[in-house]
mmCIF file of C-alpha atoms in Angstrom:
data_model
loop_
_atom_site.group_PDB
_atom_site.id
_atom_site.type_symbol
_atom_site.label_atom_id
_atom_site.label_comp_id
_atom_site.label_asym_id
_atom_site.label_seq_id
_atom_site.Cartn_x
_atom_site.Cartn_y
_atom_site.Cartn_z
ATOM 1 C CA MET A 285 0.020 0.011 0.048
ATOM 2 C CA ILE A 286 1.184 3.482 -0.932
ATOM 3 C CA THR A 287 1.485 5.851 2.097
ATOM 4 C CA LEU A 288 1.438 9.573 1.332
ATOM 5 C CA TYR A 289 2.801 11.848 4.099
ATOM 6 C CA GLY A 290 1.041 15.302 3.509
ATOM 7 C CA SER A 291 -1.530 17.705 4.734
ATOM 8 C CA PRO A 292 -5.166 18.524 3.561
ATOM 9 C CA LEU A 293 -4.488 22.084 2.494
ATOM 10 C CA SER A 294 -1.136 21.494 0.879
ATOM 11 C CA GLY A 295 -1.047 22.253 -2.833
ATOM 12 C CA ASN A 296 2.156 20.189 -3.222
ATOM 13 C CA THR A 297 0.393 17.166 -1.595
ATOM 14 C CA HIS A 298 -2.379 17.673 -3.732
ATOM 15 C CA LYS A 299 -0.174 17.138 -6.884
ATOM 16 C CA VAL A 300 0.288 13.715 -5.827
ATOM 17 C CA ARG A 301 -3.191 13.070 -4.482
ATOM 18 C CA MET A 302 -4.457 13.821 -8.021
ATOM 19 C CA ALA A 303 -2.082 11.507 -9.781
ATOM 20 C CA LEU A 304 -3.066 8.664 -7.530
ATOM 21 C CA ALA A 305 -6.584 9.370 -7.874
ATOM 22 C CA PHE A 306 -6.606 9.778 -11.659
ATOM 23 C CA LEU A 307 -4.493 6.394 -11.855
ATOM 24 C CA GLY A 308 -6.962 4.721 -9.464
ATOM 25 C CA LEU A 309 -4.334 3.677 -6.971
ATOM 26 C CA PRO A 310 -5.329 3.205 -3.322
ATOM 27 C CA TRP A 311 -3.344 4.951 -1.065
ATOM 28 C CA ASP A 312 -3.113 5.872 2.906
ATOM 29 C CA GLU A 313 -2.660 9.301 3.668
ATOM 30 C CA ARG A 314 -0.615 10.289 6.835
ATOM 31 C CA LEU A 315 -1.236 13.677 8.220
ATOM 32 C CA THR A 316 2.060 15.340 8.623
ATOM 33 C CA ASP A 317 1.843 18.886 10.140
ATOM 34 C CA ALA A 318 4.636 21.369 10.629
ATOM 35 C CA ALA A 319 5.372 19.818 14.159
ATOM 36 C CA ALA A 320 5.632 16.361 12.647
ATOM 37 C CA ARG A 321 7.960 17.623 9.835
ATOM 38 C CA GLN A 322 10.329 18.875 12.716
ATOM 39 C CA SER A 323 10.676 15.498 14.266
ATOM 40 C CA ASP A 324 13.689 13.436 13.931
ATOM 41 C CA ALA A 325 11.695 10.522 12.690
ATOM 42 C CA PHE A 326 10.478 12.605 9.782
ATOM 43 C CA ALA A 327 14.076 13.866 9.118
ATOM 44 C CA ALA A 328 15.258 10.198 8.919
ATOM 45 C CA LEU A 329 12.822 9.796 6.088
ATOM 46 C CA THR A 330 13.537 12.853 4.049
ATOM 47 C CA PRO A 331 16.331 15.213 4.497
ATOM 48 C CA MET A 332 14.669 18.479 3.497
ATOM 49 C CA ARG A 333 11.657 17.631 5.883
ATOM 50 C CA GLN A 334 9.081 18.457 3.291
ATOM 51 C CA ILE A 335 5.769 17.101 2.287
ATOM 52 C CA PRO A 336 4.727 15.371 0.132
ATOM 53 C CA LEU A 337 6.686 12.215 0.933
ATOM 54 C CA PHE A 338 5.836 9.010 -1.074
ATOM 55 C CA VAL A 339 6.439 5.533 0.497
ATOM 56 C CA ASP A 340 5.739 2.297 -1.267
ATOM 57 C CA GLY A 341 7.124 -0.812 0.255
ATOM 58 C CA GLY A 342 10.850 -0.080 0.205
ATOM 59 C CA LEU A 343 10.712 2.949 -2.029
ATOM 60 C CA THR A 344 10.812 6.430 -0.530
ATOM 61 C CA LEU A 345 10.381 9.276 -2.907
ATOM 62 C CA ARG A 346 10.503 13.137 -2.107
ATOM 63 C CA ASP A 347 9.813 16.280 -4.154
ATOM 64 C CA SER A 348 6.240 16.510 -5.635
ATOM 65 C CA GLN A 349 7.709 16.731 -9.064
ATOM 66 C CA ALA A 350 9.969 13.772 -8.626
ATOM 67 C CA ILE A 351 7.013 11.822 -7.342
ATOM 68 C CA LEU A 352 5.073 12.823 -10.257
ATOM 69 C CA ALA A 353 7.795 11.618 -12.767
ATOM 70 C CA TYR A 354 7.923 8.266 -10.981
ATOM 71 C CA LEU A 355 4.081 7.680 -11.065
ATOM 72 C CA ALA A 356 4.000 8.772 -14.856
ATOM 73 C CA ALA A 357 7.084 6.524 -15.828
ATOM 74 C CA ARG A 358 5.565 3.570 -14.036
ATOM 75 C CA TYR A 359 1.835 3.829 -14.716
ATOM 76 C CA ARG A 360 1.489 6.003 -17.741
ATOM 77 C CA PRO A 361 4.760 6.162 -19.821
ATOM 78 C CA GLY A 362 4.819 8.588 -22.725
ATOM 79 C CA ASP A 363 1.177 9.607 -22.049
ATOM 80 C CA TRP A 364 1.891 11.576 -18.906
ATOM 81 C CA ASP A 365 5.542 12.189 -19.230
ATOM 82 C CA GLY A 366 6.010 12.661 -23.113
ATOM 83 C CA HIS A 367 6.287 10.606 -26.237
ATOM 84 C CA THR A 368 8.951 12.597 -27.921
ATOM 85 C CA PRO A 369 11.926 14.622 -26.846
ATOM 86 C CA GLU A 370 9.811 17.784 -27.803
ATOM 87 C CA GLU A 371 7.152 16.656 -25.464
ATOM 88 C CA ARG A 372 9.540 15.650 -22.673
ATOM 89 C CA SER A 373 11.151 19.091 -22.924
ATOM 90 C CA ALA A 374 7.788 20.894 -22.751
ATOM 91 C CA ILE A 375 6.732 18.899 -19.753
ATOM 92 C CA ALA A 376 10.141 19.477 -17.911
ATOM 93 C CA LEU A 377 9.684 23.369 -18.598
ATOM 94 C CA TRP A 378 6.590 23.210 -16.609
ATOM 95 C CA LEU A 379 7.921 21.155 -13.707
ATOM 96 C CA SER A 380 10.663 23.755 -13.655
ATOM 97 C CA HIS A 381 8.001 26.426 -13.345
ATOM 98 C CA ALA A 382 6.311 24.456 -10.670
ATOM 99 C CA ALA A 383 9.482 24.046 -8.612
ATOM 100 C CA ASN A 384 10.492 27.791 -9.093
ATOM 101 C CA GLU A 385 8.096 30.448 -10.249
ATOM 102 C CA ILE A 386 4.978 28.926 -8.755
ATOM 103 C CA ALA A 387 6.498 27.667 -5.454
ATOM 104 C CA ASN A 388 8.229 31.162 -4.815
ATOM 105 C CA GLY A 389 5.379 32.929 -6.465
ATOM 106 C CA PRO A 390 1.831 32.118 -5.885
ATOM 107 C CA ALA A 391 2.481 29.292 -3.230
ATOM 108 C CA ALA A 392 4.508 31.665 -1.300
ATOM 109 C CA LEU A 393 2.086 34.397 -1.307
ATOM 110 C CA ARG A 394 -0.581 31.868 -0.136
ATOM 111 C CA LEU A 395 1.746 30.812 2.803
ATOM 112 C CA ALA A 396 2.049 34.445 3.740
ATOM 113 C CA ARG A 397 -1.497 35.786 3.253
ATOM 114 C CA ARG A 398 -3.606 32.793 4.164
ATOM 115 C CA PHE A 399 -1.414 31.038 6.792
ATOM 116 C CA GLY A 400 0.666 34.012 7.936
ATOM 117 C CA LEU A 401 4.061 32.708 7.385
ATOM 118 C CA ALA A 402 6.977 35.181 7.358
ATOM 119 C CA ILE A 403 8.292 34.924 3.740
ATOM 120 C CA PRO A 404 9.782 37.547 1.483
ATOM 121 C CA GLU A 405 6.499 38.928 0.213
ATOM 122 C CA ASP A 406 7.725 41.507 -2.084
ATOM 123 C CA HIS A 407 9.979 39.103 -3.967
ATOM 124 C CA ALA A 408 7.029 36.526 -4.083
ATOM 125 C CA ALA A 409 4.696 39.269 -5.508
ATOM 126 C CA ALA A 410 7.461 40.119 -8.053
ATOM 127 C CA VAL A 411 7.927 36.470 -9.185
ATOM 128 C CA THR A 412 4.213 35.994 -9.527
ATOM 129 C CA ALA A 413 3.601 39.193 -11.475
ATOM 130 C CA ARG A 414 6.385 38.248 -14.001
ATOM 131 C CA PHE A 415 5.189 34.561 -14.394
ATOM 132 C CA LEU A 416 1.308 34.746 -14.610
ATOM 133 C CA PRO A 417 1.195 36.536 -17.841
ATOM 134 C CA VAL A 418 3.507 33.888 -19.431
ATOM 135 C CA ILE A 419 1.299 30.985 -18.419
ATOM 136 C CA GLU A 420 -1.843 32.847 -19.168
ATOM 137 C CA ALA A 421 -0.843 33.594 -22.827
ATOM 138 C CA HIS A 422 0.295 30.027 -23.017
ATOM 139 C CA LEU A 423 -3.202 28.614 -22.037
ATOM 140 C CA GLU A 424 -5.098 31.110 -24.246
ATOM 141 C CA ARG A 425 -4.162 28.871 -27.161
ATOM 142 C CA ARG A 426 -4.425 25.272 -25.675
ATOM 143 C CA ASP A 427 -6.219 23.144 -23.072
ATOM 144 C CA TRP A 428 -3.401 21.587 -21.559
ATOM 145 C CA LEU A 429 0.198 22.845 -20.639
ATOM 146 C CA ALA A 430 1.962 20.209 -22.954
ATOM 147 C CA GLY A 431 0.736 18.121 -25.864
ATOM 148 C CA ASP A 432 -3.051 17.600 -26.343
ATOM 149 C CA ARG A 433 -3.902 15.881 -23.083
ATOM 150 C CA LEU A 434 -3.292 15.893 -19.329
ATOM 151 C CA THR A 435 0.269 15.278 -18.336
ATOM 152 C CA ILE A 436 2.202 15.627 -15.147
ATOM 153 C CA ALA A 437 2.821 19.323 -16.386
ATOM 154 C CA ASP A 438 -0.700 19.973 -15.359
ATOM 155 C CA LEU A 439 -0.577 18.132 -12.284
ATOM 156 C CA ALA A 440 2.607 20.073 -11.046
ATOM 157 C CA ALA A 441 1.668 23.634 -12.111
ATOM 158 C CA SER A 442 -2.007 23.761 -11.266
ATOM 159 C CA PRO A 443 -2.805 23.542 -7.502
ATOM 160 C CA TYR A 444 -1.190 26.748 -6.530
ATOM 161 C CA LEU A 445 -2.812 28.429 -9.483
ATOM 162 C CA ALA A 446 -6.180 26.985 -8.773
ATOM 163 C CA LEU A 447 -5.782 28.148 -5.151
ATOM 164 C CA MET A 448 -4.742 31.724 -6.135
ATOM 165 C CA GLU A 449 -7.558 33.462 -4.168
ATOM 166 C CA ASP A 450 -5.829 32.224 -1.160
ATOM 167 C CA ALA A 451 -2.827 34.057 -2.360
ATOM 168 C CA GLY A 452 -4.663 37.283 -2.924
ATOM 169 C CA ILE A 453 -5.074 37.155 -6.432
ATOM 170 C CA ASP A 454 -8.194 37.521 -8.392
ATOM 171 C CA PRO A 455 -8.986 34.591 -10.779
ATOM 172 C CA ALA A 456 -11.104 36.731 -12.864
ATOM 173 C CA ASP A 457 -7.893 38.697 -14.092
ATOM 174 C CA TRP A 458 -6.579 35.182 -15.396
ATOM 175 C CA PRO A 459 -9.373 33.763 -17.401
ATOM 176 C CA ALA A 460 -7.368 31.133 -19.345
ATOM 177 C CA ILE A 461 -5.624 29.823 -16.212
ATOM 178 C CA HIS A 462 -8.900 29.612 -14.462
ATOM 179 C CA GLY A 463 -10.517 27.836 -17.362
ATOM 180 C CA TRP A 464 -7.791 25.201 -17.285
ATOM 181 C CA THR A 465 -7.940 24.594 -13.565
ATOM 182 C CA ARG A 466 -11.746 24.116 -13.920
ATOM 183 C CA ARG A 467 -10.926 21.796 -16.694
ATOM 184 C CA ILE A 468 -8.695 19.632 -14.358
ATOM 185 C CA ALA A 469 -11.382 19.726 -11.571
ATOM 186 C CA ALA A 470 -13.971 18.419 -14.003
ATOM 187 C CA LEU A 471 -11.875 15.170 -14.677
ATOM 188 C CA PRO A 472 -13.253 11.891 -13.432
ATOM 189 C CA ALA A 473 -11.944 10.992 -9.944
ATOM 190 C CA PHE A 474 -10.640 14.620 -9.289
ATOM 191 C CA PRO A 475 -10.322 14.706 -5.530
ATOM 192 C CA ALA A 476 -11.546 17.943 -3.839
ATOM 193 C CA ILE A 477 -9.287 20.528 -1.936
ATOM 194 C CA PRO A 478 -10.844 23.493 -0.172
ATOM 195 C CA GLY A 479 -10.463 26.474 -2.287
ATOM 196 C CA TRP A 480 -10.250 24.913 -5.845
ATOM 197 C CA PRO A 481 -13.262 26.141 -7.654
ATOM 198 C CA GLY A 482 -14.935 23.293 -9.756
ATOM 199 C CA GLU A 483 -17.701 23.200 -12.316
ATOM 200 C CA GLY A 484 -20.267 24.780 -9.666
ATOM 201 C CA ALA A 485 -18.302 27.627 -8.804
ATOM 202 C CA ASN A 486 -17.738 31.011 -10.697
ATOM 203 C CA MET B 188 22.968 24.082 -36.583
ATOM 204 C CA ILE B 189 22.071 24.651 -33.074
ATOM 205 C CA THR B 190 22.101 28.284 -31.766
ATOM 206 C CA LEU B 191 22.474 28.655 -28.113
ATOM 207 C CA TYR B 192 21.729 32.273 -26.846
ATOM 208 C CA GLY B 193 23.630 32.680 -23.705
ATOM 209 C CA SER B 194 26.631 34.352 -21.808
ATOM 210 C CA PRO B 195 30.057 33.174 -20.873
ATOM 211 C CA LEU B 196 29.718 33.483 -17.197
ATOM 212 C CA SER B 197 25.927 32.242 -17.059
ATOM 213 C CA GLY B 198 26.010 28.881 -15.221
ATOM 214 C CA ASN B 199 22.468 28.231 -16.864
ATOM 215 C CA THR B 200 24.055 28.611 -20.133
ATOM 216 C CA HIS B 201 27.066 26.388 -19.038
ATOM 217 C CA LYS B 202 24.467 23.403 -18.233
ATOM 218 C CA VAL B 203 23.703 23.278 -21.914
ATOM 219 C CA ARG B 204 27.027 24.134 -23.242
ATOM 220 C CA MET B 205 28.348 20.874 -21.272
ATOM 221 C CA ALA B 206 25.712 18.757 -22.684
ATOM 222 C CA LEU B 207 26.532 19.893 -26.334
ATOM 223 C CA ALA B 208 30.228 19.537 -25.785
ATOM 224 C CA PHE B 209 29.731 15.949 -24.279
ATOM 225 C CA LEU B 210 27.387 14.957 -27.010
ATOM 226 C CA GLY B 211 29.943 16.188 -29.625
ATOM 227 C CA LEU B 212 27.380 18.246 -31.190
ATOM 228 C CA PRO B 213 28.563 21.665 -33.062
ATOM 229 C CA TRP B 214 26.779 24.709 -31.922
ATOM 230 C CA ASP B 215 26.863 28.428 -32.431
ATOM 231 C CA GLU B 216 26.960 30.506 -29.282
ATOM 232 C CA ARG B 217 25.176 34.038 -29.556
ATOM 233 C CA LEU B 218 26.061 36.328 -26.840
ATOM 234 C CA THR B 219 23.056 37.649 -25.087
ATOM 235 C CA ASP B 220 23.707 40.099 -22.321
ATOM 236 C CA ALA B 221 21.162 41.787 -19.962
ATOM 237 C CA ALA B 222 20.443 44.595 -22.515
ATOM 238 C CA ALA B 223 19.909 42.079 -25.338
ATOM 239 C CA ARG B 224 17.481 40.069 -23.048
ATOM 240 C CA GLN B 225 15.387 43.339 -22.668
ATOM 241 C CA SER B 226 15.055 43.665 -26.429
ATOM 242 C CA ASP B 227 11.654 43.115 -28.078
ATOM 243 C CA ALA B 228 13.247 40.936 -30.577
ATOM 244 C CA PHE B 229 14.526 38.569 -27.611
ATOM 245 C CA ALA B 230 10.944 38.710 -25.975
ATOM 246 C CA ALA B 231 9.502 37.521 -29.050
ATOM 247 C CA LEU B 232 11.682 34.406 -29.004
ATOM 248 C CA THR B 233 11.143 33.690 -25.281
ATOM 249 C CA PRO B 234 8.398 35.142 -23.010
ATOM 250 C CA MET B 235 10.609 35.084 -19.749
ATOM 251 C CA ARG B 236 13.613 36.810 -21.438
ATOM 252 C CA GLN B 237 16.025 34.508 -19.949
ATOM 253 C CA ILE B 238 18.917 32.660 -21.152
ATOM 254 C CA PRO B 239 19.863 29.944 -22.197
ATOM 255 C CA LEU B 240 17.775 29.754 -25.247
ATOM 256 C CA PHE B 241 18.273 26.861 -27.611
ATOM 257 C CA VAL B 242 17.037 27.176 -31.263
ATOM 258 C CA ASP B 243 17.526 24.248 -33.636
ATOM 259 C CA GLY B 244 15.753 24.931 -37.131
ATOM 260 C CA GLY B 245 12.152 25.308 -36.176
ATOM 261 C CA LEU B 246 12.578 24.115 -32.662
ATOM 262 C CA THR B 247 12.908 26.952 -29.918
ATOM 263 C CA LEU B 248 13.210 25.595 -26.236
ATOM 264 C CA ARG B 249 13.776 27.695 -22.987
ATOM 265 C CA ASP B 250 14.681 26.764 -19.419
ATOM 266 C CA SER B 251 17.903 25.069 -18.951
ATOM 267 C CA GLN B 252 16.320 21.980 -17.341
ATOM 268 C CA ALA B 253 13.890 21.602 -20.220
ATOM 269 C CA ILE B 254 16.662 21.957 -22.736
ATOM 270 C CA LEU B 255 18.651 19.344 -20.968
ATOM 271 C CA ALA B 256 15.504 17.056 -21.058
ATOM 272 C CA TYR B 257 15.066 17.418 -24.841
ATOM 273 C CA LEU B 258 18.895 16.673 -25.354
ATOM 274 C CA ALA B 259 18.713 13.567 -23.368
ATOM 275 C CA ALA B 260 15.554 12.291 -24.727
ATOM 276 C CA ARG B 261 16.855 12.686 -28.364
ATOM 277 C CA TYR B 262 20.618 11.912 -27.990
ATOM 278 C CA ARG B 263 20.957 9.772 -24.835
ATOM 279 C CA PRO B 264 17.519 8.309 -23.935
ATOM 280 C CA GLY B 265 17.571 6.396 -20.649
ATOM 281 C CA ASP B 266 21.282 6.770 -20.101
ATOM 282 C CA TRP B 267 20.866 10.487 -19.388
ATOM 283 C CA ASP B 268 17.298 10.693 -18.262
ATOM 284 C CA GLY B 269 16.685 7.395 -16.533
ATOM 285 C CA HIS B 270 16.206 3.987 -17.628
ATOM 286 C CA THR B 271 13.558 2.927 -14.830
ATOM 287 C CA PRO B 272 10.729 4.923 -13.024
ATOM 288 C CA GLU B 273 13.105 5.038 -9.875
ATOM 289 C CA GLU B 274 15.896 6.610 -12.106
ATOM 290 C CA ARG B 275 13.572 9.174 -13.733
ATOM 291 C CA SER B 276 12.390 10.150 -10.309
ATOM 292 C CA ALA B 277 15.852 10.607 -8.956
ATOM 293 C CA ILE B 278 16.756 12.743 -11.953
ATOM 294 C CA ALA B 279 13.572 14.896 -11.677
ATOM 295 C CA LEU B 280 14.457 15.523 -7.984
ATOM 296 C CA TRP B 281 17.730 17.143 -8.824
ATOM 297 C CA LEU B 282 16.108 19.002 -11.689
ATOM 298 C CA SER B 283 13.752 20.433 -9.093
ATOM 299 C CA HIS B 284 16.581 21.287 -6.780
ATOM 300 C CA ALA B 285 18.439 22.892 -9.772
ATOM 301 C CA ALA B 286 15.218 25.094 -10.690
ATOM 302 C CA ASN B 287 14.491 26.050 -7.039
ATOM 303 C CA GLU B 288 17.112 25.459 -4.272
ATOM 304 C CA ILE B 289 20.206 25.952 -6.358
ATOM 305 C CA ALA B 290 18.843 28.926 -8.365
ATOM 306 C CA ASN B 291 17.373 30.719 -5.393
ATOM 307 C CA GLY B 292 20.379 29.713 -3.328
ATOM 308 C CA PRO B 293 23.951 29.790 -4.405
ATOM 309 C CA ALA B 294 23.004 31.190 -7.919
ATOM 310 C CA ALA B 295 21.288 34.022 -6.283
ATOM 311 C CA LEU B 296 24.152 34.576 -4.004
ATOM 312 C CA ARG B 297 26.627 34.676 -6.835
ATOM 313 C CA LEU B 298 24.511 37.322 -8.700
ATOM 314 C CA ALA B 299 24.460 39.495 -5.400
ATOM 315 C CA ARG B 300 28.027 39.017 -4.455
ATOM 316 C CA ARG B 301 29.849 38.648 -7.798
ATOM 317 C CA PHE B 302 27.787 40.865 -9.885
ATOM 318 C CA GLY B 303 26.289 43.181 -7.497
ATOM 319 C CA LEU B 304 22.381 42.480 -8.410
ATOM 320 C CA ALA B 305 19.828 43.461 -5.948
ATOM 321 C CA ILE B 306 18.353 40.188 -4.727
ATOM 322 C CA PRO B 307 16.824 38.981 -1.289
ATOM 323 C CA GLU B 308 20.308 38.054 -0.169
ATOM 324 C CA ASP B 309 19.085 36.841 3.369
ATOM 325 C CA HIS B 310 16.503 34.659 1.822
ATOM 326 C CA ALA B 311 19.220 33.206 -0.705
ATOM 327 C CA ALA B 312 21.706 32.514 2.158
ATOM 328 C CA ALA B 313 18.808 30.859 4.129
ATOM 329 C CA VAL B 314 17.840 28.553 1.269
ATOM 330 C CA THR B 315 21.726 27.786 0.513
ATOM 331 C CA ALA B 316 22.334 26.838 4.173
ATOM 332 C CA ARG B 317 19.190 24.370 4.054
ATOM 333 C CA PHE B 318 20.204 22.957 0.778
ATOM 334 C CA LEU B 319 23.936 22.383 0.768
ATOM 335 C CA PRO B 320 24.154 19.769 3.778
ATOM 336 C CA VAL B 321 21.512 17.696 1.787
ATOM 337 C CA ILE B 322 23.442 17.500 -1.406
ATOM 338 C CA GLU B 323 26.796 17.148 0.490
ATOM 339 C CA ALA B 324 25.373 14.035 2.456
ATOM 340 C CA HIS B 325 23.929 12.588 -0.858
ATOM 341 C CA LEU B 326 27.355 13.028 -2.654
ATOM 342 C CA GLU B 327 29.345 11.382 0.460
ATOM 343 C CA ARG B 328 27.886 8.258 -0.569
ATOM 344 C CA ARG B 329 28.171 8.250 -4.562
ATOM 345 C CA ASP B 330 29.929 9.741 -7.452
ATOM 346 C CA TRP B 331 26.718 10.884 -9.568
ATOM 347 C CA LEU B 332 23.675 12.306 -8.271
ATOM 348 C CA ALA B 333 21.387 9.654 -9.909
ATOM 349 C CA GLY B 334 22.453 6.246 -10.965
ATOM 350 C CA ASP B 335 26.036 5.118 -11.448
ATOM 351 C CA ARG B 336 26.893 7.542 -14.305
ATOM 352 C CA LEU B 337 26.640 11.187 -15.517
ATOM 353 C CA THR B 338 23.017 12.222 -16.117
ATOM 354 C CA ILE B 339 21.375 15.491 -16.823
ATOM 355 C CA ALA B 340 20.792 15.799 -12.964
ATOM 356 C CA ASP B 341 24.586 16.264 -12.698
ATOM 357 C CA LEU B 342 24.674 18.857 -15.620
ATOM 358 C CA ALA B 343 21.554 20.720 -14.168
ATOM 359 C CA ALA B 344 22.906 20.728 -10.601
ATOM 360 C CA SER B 345 26.799 21.375 -10.914
ATOM 361 C CA PRO B 346 27.570 24.715 -12.241
ATOM 362 C CA TYR B 347 26.221 27.085 -9.586
ATOM 363 C CA LEU B 348 27.891 24.583 -7.027
ATOM 364 C CA ALA B 349 31.205 24.423 -8.974
ATOM 365 C CA LEU B 350 31.075 28.318 -8.795
ATOM 366 C CA MET B 351 30.411 28.666 -5.260
ATOM 367 C CA GLU B 352 33.225 30.706 -4.507
ATOM 368 C CA ASP B 353 31.758 33.498 -6.618
ATOM 369 C CA ALA B 354 29.038 33.223 -4.162
ATOM 370 C CA GLY B 355 31.163 33.691 -1.018
ATOM 371 C CA ILE B 356 31.149 29.862 -0.169
ATOM 372 C CA ASP B 357 34.150 28.007 0.502
ATOM 373 C CA PRO B 358 34.520 24.828 -1.462
ATOM 374 C CA ALA B 359 36.685 23.428 1.416
ATOM 375 C CA ASP B 360 33.622 23.240 3.696
ATOM 376 C CA TRP B 361 31.911 20.906 1.149
ATOM 377 C CA PRO B 362 34.375 18.286 0.140
ATOM 378 C CA ALA B 363 31.930 15.849 -1.454
ATOM 379 C CA ILE B 364 30.373 18.446 -3.641
ATOM 380 C CA HIS B 365 33.648 19.841 -4.667
ATOM 381 C CA GLY B 366 35.054 16.448 -5.532
ATOM 382 C CA TRP B 367 32.066 15.848 -7.624
ATOM 383 C CA THR B 368 32.262 19.050 -9.505
ATOM 384 C CA ARG B 369 35.959 18.202 -10.226
ATOM 385 C CA ARG B 370 34.855 14.772 -11.459
ATOM 386 C CA ILE B 371 32.648 16.480 -14.030
ATOM 387 C CA ALA B 372 35.527 18.832 -14.981
ATOM 388 C CA ALA B 373 37.622 15.801 -15.659
ATOM 389 C CA LEU B 374 35.346 14.306 -18.256
ATOM 390 C CA PRO B 375 36.529 14.350 -21.869
ATOM 391 C CA ALA B 376 35.254 17.371 -23.928
ATOM 392 C CA PHE B 377 34.318 19.435 -20.620
ATOM 393 C CA PRO B 378 34.264 23.108 -21.724
ATOM 394 C CA ALA B 379 35.976 25.445 -19.199
ATOM 395 C CA ILE B 380 34.190 28.232 -17.615
ATOM 396 C CA PRO B 381 36.071 30.846 -15.554
ATOM 397 C CA GLY B 382 35.929 29.889 -11.674
ATOM 398 C CA TRP B 383 35.161 26.066 -12.056
ATOM 399 C CA PRO B 384 38.232 24.446 -10.497
ATOM 400 C CA GLY B 385 39.340 21.629 -12.461
ATOM 401 C CA GLU B 386 42.006 18.758 -11.992
ATOM 402 C CA GLY B 387 45.025 21.212 -11.805
ATOM 403 C CA ALA B 388 43.301 23.329 -9.045
ATOM 404 C CA ASN B 389 42.755 22.701 -5.275
#
């Protein structure tokens, strides 16, 4: 049985939760809050003390993008991680954006504005302002970030953009991004997370 | 002919330069300084206005990790980007670290301390202090970041760690990282970059 260490409101956890749900794999979710992440037991499992952490038998994987890369290669090779060098590159591009601009932009702003964490908020706002027009323009011309179908690029990049209201950003200003996150929420087996607007929402 | 838009001292450019040199591919390098990156002509090629930018006929690729993913899938599939789901995940992990912790840690410190750019230096120092022990411990037990050979994980993660003196970090404090960057510099066809210590250096 797969164990997913995470927390209900963590967008990084949700990347993996979506992948597991879409794959139809059963998993056991273990609530790992800030205190648990500081424990020695958790540090022994993962040196950065971050969630999500994925454990399946003897296999332990950290980093949400890296867990998605494993699930894609094992369960949806090509389809989820790219059939051609060009598709692989396009997917890697959005995994980079998820790891950098999204994590240090909208995700960091959400930590500050919804959860009150002390982060360099001006920097996060600048990263966000630089990045959002790029992905908005990209999604004006297509339904999915890479190729013509859902890939791990969409799973990695979408949670913190779907949750942008938590970061003090108005989704109405970013209609292509908003349409794409609703498209993902409309997929069969999509797992709910508080704050991600689905088909019934505006 | 491949055109690589970059600059001589850019570590991100060097990731791609190393890949092309190791692959034995010819390329034409086009100096793209800060002023050139602000031009409308460059923005039309790449929305984030960043180097490196890779152009090969009708194909234009941005983001150093994404360019490496393309080169691996096209020229060294499996060997450079992972044969198994576990290897693919391990490589994706270090691409995430390259895009996030290394870019916002040692690379950002180098921009501030060697090139005088205004960046949130305390934040970059904190990211660096958190990340370096993790990769140091990892490299104490192996020669390469993922698997038993050079992969794009090493190409993506190494330049800004090899150039850590530019960021005000003493390589003597990080012997496993330093040994690994020298191992890369000792490979046939390694292209030189000022500041990366090779076999003749300490």
